[in-house]
Coordinates of C-alpha atoms in Angstrom, one line a residue:
M1 CA -10.7 -1.3 -12.9
G2 CA -10.7 0.8 -15.8
R3 CA -7.6 1.5 -18.1
S4 CA -5.1 3.8 -16.6
K5 CA -3.4 6.2 -19.0
F6 CA 0.1 7.7 -18.3
S7 CA 0.4 11.3 -18.7
F8 CA 2.9 14.3 -17.9
R9 CA 2.1 17.5 -16.6
N10 CA 4.9 19.2 -18.7
P11 CA 4.9 17.7 -22.1
S12 CA 7.4 20.0 -23.6
V13 CA 10.4 18.6 -25.2
G14 CA 13.4 19.3 -23.1
R15 CA 17.0 18.1 -22.6
C16 CA 15.5 14.9 -20.9
T17 CA 14.8 11.7 -22.8
I18 CA 13.3 8.9 -21.1
F19 CA 12.8 5.5 -22.7
V20 CA 9.7 3.8 -21.6
A21 CA 8.5 0.2 -22.4
G22 CA 4.9 0.0 -21.6
L23 CA 1.9 -2.4 -21.9
L24 CA -1.6 -1.0 -21.4
S25 CA -4.3 -3.3 -20.5
L26 CA -7.9 -3.1 -19.2
V27 CA -6.6 -4.4 -15.9
N28 CA -3.5 -2.7 -15.2
L29 CA -0.5 -0.3 -16.4
T30 CA 2.8 -1.9 -16.5
I31 CA 5.7 0.6 -17.3
I32 CA 9.3 -0.5 -17.2
F33 CA 11.8 2.3 -16.9
Y34 CA 15.5 1.6 -18.1
W35 CA 17.1 2.4 -14.9
S36 CA 18.3 0.8 -11.7
L37 CA 15.7 0.7 -8.7
E38 CA 18.1 -0.3 -6.2
Q39 CA 17.8 2.2 -3.1
P40 CA 17.9 5.4 -5.1
T41 CA 18.6 8.7 -3.5
R42 CA 16.7 11.6 -4.6
Q43 CA 19.9 12.9 -6.6
Q44 CA 20.1 9.4 -8.2
L45 CA 16.5 9.4 -9.1
L46 CA 16.4 12.8 -10.7
K47 CA 19.6 11.8 -12.6
Y48 CA 18.2 8.7 -13.8
F49 CA 15.0 10.7 -15.2
S50 CA 17.4 13.0 -17.3
L51 CA 19.5 10.3 -19.1
Q52 CA 20.2 11.0 -22.7
H53 CA 19.5 8.6 -25.3
Q54 CA 21.6 5.3 -25.4
E55 CA 22.0 4.0 -28.8
N56 CA 21.5 0.4 -27.7
S57 CA 18.2 1.0 -26.1
E58 CA 15.4 -1.2 -27.3
A59 CA 12.6 1.0 -25.7
H60 CA 9.3 0.9 -27.6
D61 CA 8.1 4.5 -27.0
Q62 CA 10.1 7.8 -26.3
V63 CA 8.6 10.3 -23.7
Y64 CA 9.9 13.5 -22.9
V65 CA 9.6 15.1 -19.4
S66 CA 11.5 17.7 -17.8
N67 CA 11.1 16.4 -14.2
V68 CA 10.2 13.0 -12.6
L69 CA 7.7 15.0 -10.5
D70 CA 5.7 15.7 -13.6
I71 CA 4.6 12.3 -14.0
A72 CA 0.8 11.5 -13.4
Y73 CA -1.8 9.4 -14.7
R74 CA -5.7 9.2 -14.8
P75 CA -7.0 6.1 -12.7
W76 CA -10.7 6.5 -14.7
E77 CA -9.7 7.6 -18.0
D78 CA -12.6 5.8 -19.6
D79 CA -15.2 7.1 -17.1
P80 CA -16.5 10.6 -18.3
D81 CA -17.6 11.4 -14.8
C82 CA -14.2 10.8 -13.4
R83 CA -11.6 11.1 -16.1
E84 CA -10.6 14.6 -14.9
Y85 CA -8.8 13.3 -11.8
T86 CA -5.4 12.4 -11.9
V87 CA -2.7 11.0 -9.5
G88 CA 0.9 12.5 -9.3
F89 CA 3.7 13.6 -6.9
I90 CA 3.5 16.3 -4.4
R91 CA 5.5 19.2 -5.7
N92 CA 8.5 21.2 -3.9
G93 CA 8.9 18.6 -1.2
S94 CA 6.3 20.2 0.8
R95 CA 4.8 17.1 2.6
P96 CA 6.1 16.1 6.0
M97 CA 6.6 12.4 6.5
M98 CA 3.8 10.2 7.7
A99 CA 3.9 6.4 8.2
L100 CA 1.2 4.2 6.8
M101 CA 1.7 1.4 9.3
S102 CA 0.2 -2.1 9.5
Y103 CA 1.1 -6.0 10.3
P104 CA 1.6 -7.6 6.7
G105 CA -1.5 -9.0 5.3
S106 CA -3.6 -6.2 6.7
G107 CA -4.5 -4.5 3.5
N108 CA -1.7 -2.0 3.4
T109 CA -1.3 -2.1 -0.5
W110 CA -5.0 -1.9 -1.0
I111 CA -5.4 1.1 1.2
R112 CA -2.4 2.9 -0.6
G113 CA -4.4 2.5 -3.8
I114 CA -7.4 4.1 -2.3
I115 CA -5.4 6.9 -0.6
E116 CA -3.8 7.6 -4.0
R117 CA -7.0 7.9 -5.7
L118 CA -8.9 9.9 -2.9
S119 CA -6.0 12.3 -2.5
G120 CA -4.4 12.5 -6.0
Y121 CA -1.1 11.8 -4.6
F122 CA 1.2 8.9 -4.9
T123 CA 2.3 7.1 -1.6
G124 CA 5.7 5.9 -0.9
S125 CA 7.3 2.9 0.8
I126 CA 10.3 2.2 2.7
Y127 CA 10.7 -1.3 0.7
A128 CA 11.4 -0.3 -2.8
D129 CA 9.2 -3.2 -4.2
K130 CA 9.6 -3.3 -7.9
S131 CA 6.6 -5.7 -8.3
L132 CA 4.4 -2.8 -7.1
Y133 CA 6.3 -0.1 -9.1
V134 CA 5.6 -1.8 -12.4
K135 CA 1.9 -1.8 -11.3
G136 CA 1.6 1.9 -11.1
F137 CA 2.8 2.6 -7.4
Y138 CA 5.3 5.0 -8.9
G139 CA 6.3 6.5 -5.5
E140 CA 7.3 3.2 -4.3
V141 CA 10.9 3.8 -5.6
V142 CA 11.5 7.5 -4.6
P143 CA 13.2 8.4 -1.4
I144 CA 10.7 8.2 1.6
D145 CA 11.8 11.8 2.7
C146 CA 11.4 13.5 -0.6
G147 CA 8.1 15.1 0.6
C148 CA 6.7 14.2 -2.6
T149 CA 4.5 11.1 -1.4
I150 CA 1.4 11.5 0.9
V151 CA 2.3 8.7 3.2
Q152 CA 5.0 5.9 3.4
K153 CA 4.3 2.4 3.9
T154 CA 6.1 0.3 6.6
H155 CA 5.7 -2.9 8.5
D156 CA 8.4 -2.1 10.9
F157 CA 9.8 -5.5 10.8
Q158 CA 13.5 -4.7 10.6
K159 CA 15.6 -3.1 13.1
N160 CA 15.8 0.3 11.6
D161 CA 12.4 0.5 10.0
Y162 CA 10.8 2.8 12.4
K163 CA 13.9 5.2 12.6
P164 CA 12.6 7.5 9.7
F165 CA 9.5 8.0 11.5
V166 CA 10.6 9.0 14.9
N167 CA 8.6 12.0 16.0
K168 CA 6.4 11.7 12.8
S169 CA 2.6 11.1 12.6
A170 CA 1.1 7.8 11.6
I171 CA -1.8 6.1 10.3
L172 CA -2.0 2.6 11.8
I173 CA -4.1 -0.1 10.1
I174 CA -5.2 -2.9 12.3
R175 CA -6.9 -6.2 10.8
N176 CA -8.3 -8.8 12.7
P177 CA -5.3 -11.3 13.3
Y178 CA -7.3 -14.2 12.0
G179 CA -7.4 -12.7 8.5
A180 CA -4.1 -11.2 8.5
L181 CA -2.3 -14.2 9.6
V182 CA -3.8 -16.2 6.5
S183 CA -3.1 -13.3 4.2
Y184 CA 0.7 -13.1 5.4
R185 CA 1.0 -16.8 5.0
N186 CA -0.1 -16.4 1.6
F187 CA 2.5 -14.0 0.9
M188 CA 5.3 -15.7 2.5
T189 CA 4.5 -19.1 0.7
T190 CA 3.9 -18.0 -2.9
G191 CA 7.0 -16.3 -3.5
Y192 CA 6.0 -12.9 -2.1
S193 CA 3.1 -12.5 -4.3
H194 CA 0.6 -9.8 -3.4
T195 CA -2.4 -11.6 -5.0
A196 CA -1.7 -15.4 -5.1
S197 CA -3.1 -17.6 -2.6
A198 CA -1.2 -20.6 -1.1
S199 CA -1.8 -24.4 -1.1
P200 CA -4.2 -25.4 1.8
T201 CA -1.4 -27.8 3.0
Q202 CA 0.4 -24.5 4.1
F203 CA -2.3 -24.0 6.8
T204 CA -1.7 -27.3 8.4
G205 CA 0.7 -29.2 10.6
I206 CA 3.7 -28.0 13.0
S207 CA 5.0 -25.6 10.5
W208 CA 1.6 -23.6 10.5
K209 CA 1.1 -23.7 14.3
K210 CA 4.6 -22.3 14.6
F211 CA 3.9 -19.7 12.3
V212 CA 0.9 -18.6 14.1
T213 CA 2.4 -18.6 17.7
K214 CA 5.4 -16.5 16.3
E215 CA 3.4 -14.1 14.2
I216 CA 0.4 -13.4 16.5
D217 CA 3.0 -12.1 19.2
R218 CA 4.4 -9.9 16.4
W219 CA 0.9 -8.7 15.5
K220 CA 0.3 -7.8 19.1
T221 CA 3.6 -6.2 19.8
K222 CA 3.8 -4.0 16.7
A223 CA 0.0 -2.7 17.5
L224 CA 1.0 -1.8 21.2
E225 CA 4.2 -0.1 20.0
W226 CA 2.4 2.0 17.4
I227 CA -0.8 3.0 19.1
P228 CA 0.9 5.7 21.3
K229 CA 2.8 7.1 18.5
I230 CA 0.2 8.2 16.1
G231 CA 0.3 11.8 16.5
H232 CA -1.8 13.8 14.2
G233 CA -2.7 10.7 12.3
G234 CA -5.2 8.0 13.3
I235 CA -6.1 4.5 13.5
L236 CA -8.4 2.5 11.5
L237 CA -9.7 -1.0 11.5
Y238 CA -9.4 -2.9 8.0
E239 CA -13.0 -4.3 8.7
D240 CA -14.5 -1.2 9.2
L241 CA -12.9 0.0 5.9
K242 CA -14.3 -2.8 4.0
K243 CA -18.0 -2.4 5.6
D244 CA -18.5 1.4 5.7
K245 CA -16.2 2.6 2.9
R246 CA -17.7 6.1 2.5
N247 CA -17.4 7.1 6.1
Q248 CA -14.2 5.3 6.6
F249 CA -12.7 6.8 3.6
R250 CA -13.6 10.3 5.0
N251 CA -11.9 9.4 8.2
L252 CA -8.6 8.4 6.0
M253 CA -8.7 11.8 4.5
R254 CA -9.2 13.5 7.8
Y255 CA -6.0 11.8 9.1
L256 CA -4.2 12.9 6.2
G257 CA -5.1 16.4 6.8
L258 CA -7.0 16.8 3.5
E259 CA -10.4 18.1 2.5
V260 CA -12.8 15.6 0.9
D261 CA -13.7 16.1 -2.8
E262 CA -17.1 14.4 -2.7
R263 CA -17.2 13.7 -6.3
R264 CA -13.8 12.2 -6.3
L265 CA -15.0 10.0 -3.4
D266 CA -17.9 9.0 -5.5
C267 CA -15.3 7.9 -8.1
V268 CA -13.3 6.0 -5.7
I269 CA -16.2 4.1 -4.4
K270 CA -17.6 3.5 -8.0
H271 CA -14.2 2.1 -9.2
D272 CA -13.2 0.1 -6.1
F273 CA -9.5 -0.5 -6.3
S274 CA -9.1 -4.1 -6.0
S275 CA -5.9 -5.1 -8.0
F276 CA -4.0 -6.2 -4.8
K277 CA -6.6 -7.9 -3.0
R278 CA -6.8 -11.6 -3.0
N279 CA -10.2 -13.0 -3.9
S280 CA -10.4 -14.6 -0.6
T281 CA -7.9 -15.2 2.2
R282 CA -9.4 -18.6 2.7
S283 CA -9.4 -19.9 -0.8
T284 CA -7.4 -21.0 -3.7
T285 CA -7.9 -21.7 -7.3
N286 CA -9.4 -25.2 -6.8
E287 CA -9.8 -25.8 -3.2
T288 CA -11.1 -23.8 -0.1
I289 CA -9.2 -23.8 3.2
R290 CA -10.9 -25.1 6.1
D291 CA -10.8 -23.4 9.3
P292 CA -7.0 -23.6 10.0
F293 CA -7.2 -22.5 13.5
D294 CA -7.7 -25.2 16.1
S295 CA -9.0 -24.4 19.8
L296 CA -5.4 -24.1 21.0
L297 CA -4.5 -21.5 18.5
R298 CA -7.8 -19.6 19.0
G299 CA -7.1 -19.5 22.7
I300 CA -3.6 -17.8 22.1
I301 CA -5.0 -15.2 19.3
D302 CA -8.1 -14.4 21.4
K303 CA -5.8 -13.2 24.2
E304 CA -3.6 -11.2 22.2
I305 CA -6.6 -9.6 20.6
E306 CA -7.9 -8.7 24.2
I307 CA -4.4 -7.2 25.0
V308 CA -4.6 -4.9 21.9
Q309 CA -8.3 -3.9 22.5
K310 CA -7.5 -2.8 25.9
A311 CA -4.6 -0.7 24.6
L312 CA -7.1 1.0 22.2
T313 CA -9.5 1.8 25.0
D314 CA -7.0 3.1 27.3
Y315 CA -5.8 5.5 24.7
G316 CA -9.3 6.6 23.9
Y317 CA -10.0 4.9 20.6
D318 CA -13.7 3.8 20.0
L319 CA -12.7 1.0 17.9
K320 CA -13.8 -2.7 18.6
L321 CA -11.8 -5.6 17.5
L322 CA -13.7 -8.7 16.6
K323 CA -12.9 -12.2 17.5
E324 CA -13.6 -14.4 14.4

């Protein structure tokens, strides 16, 4: 991915002074704001972005903006054919909430990056994950009901995760559970890293079998709960997104209710966003994970796939879940 450059739609010097410590590289953009990210409300967020200079600040750069919603960046600054495009916040709180729902390990973060580059708008999240915020997902820490992000990520694992999205539309991403389970196991056993791969020992023994039998039920349950609740959104299969990017990205924009900019679509495909994709769900730095699913586990997983497939068919979705 080319270098991302941070910019501001309103560069005029106002009363607001923000101190930013930044590291620009060819791989990513890391920006650390000197403020607490713990569950900010909209009012707190705007307050933090209007802090006056602190004498003890050790910031490397001073940036002046009059409103947090003026923040934007160019994902393809070094490409003359694509550098005109920016990603920023939706103004005036005008966007209704829309869930971007998936079981963990189903490519949600990768798809968020695609959505941001396709639409030009930041995505939000119920999780306020700092590790994503400092990598450029600036919508990660704003309130999910601010109306300033295009969709809001959820895995709907906690008791109240679904409540903000009651009677709202959603985009549901379903990944083949064989891949999703391995990816989620990587995440859970590498300190919640979005990119690291676990040791092959994490995919053997009783602990692995317990993980699979518990999580495949959750994979099925969440799919069955959300399939009837899509509203004006839609359902996409992760494997289809990988295999047929152009058409699937068009479907994604249709579910978002946005027109496709064909030149921008060309740029997204040309600069495939991959910062949050593991090199392989079956490999580590030095070793390759052999097939971790024995015949017993495969029997359990395949039955759950059949149940979700039937629900998709019953609700009129022409989508085909593949058994590995």
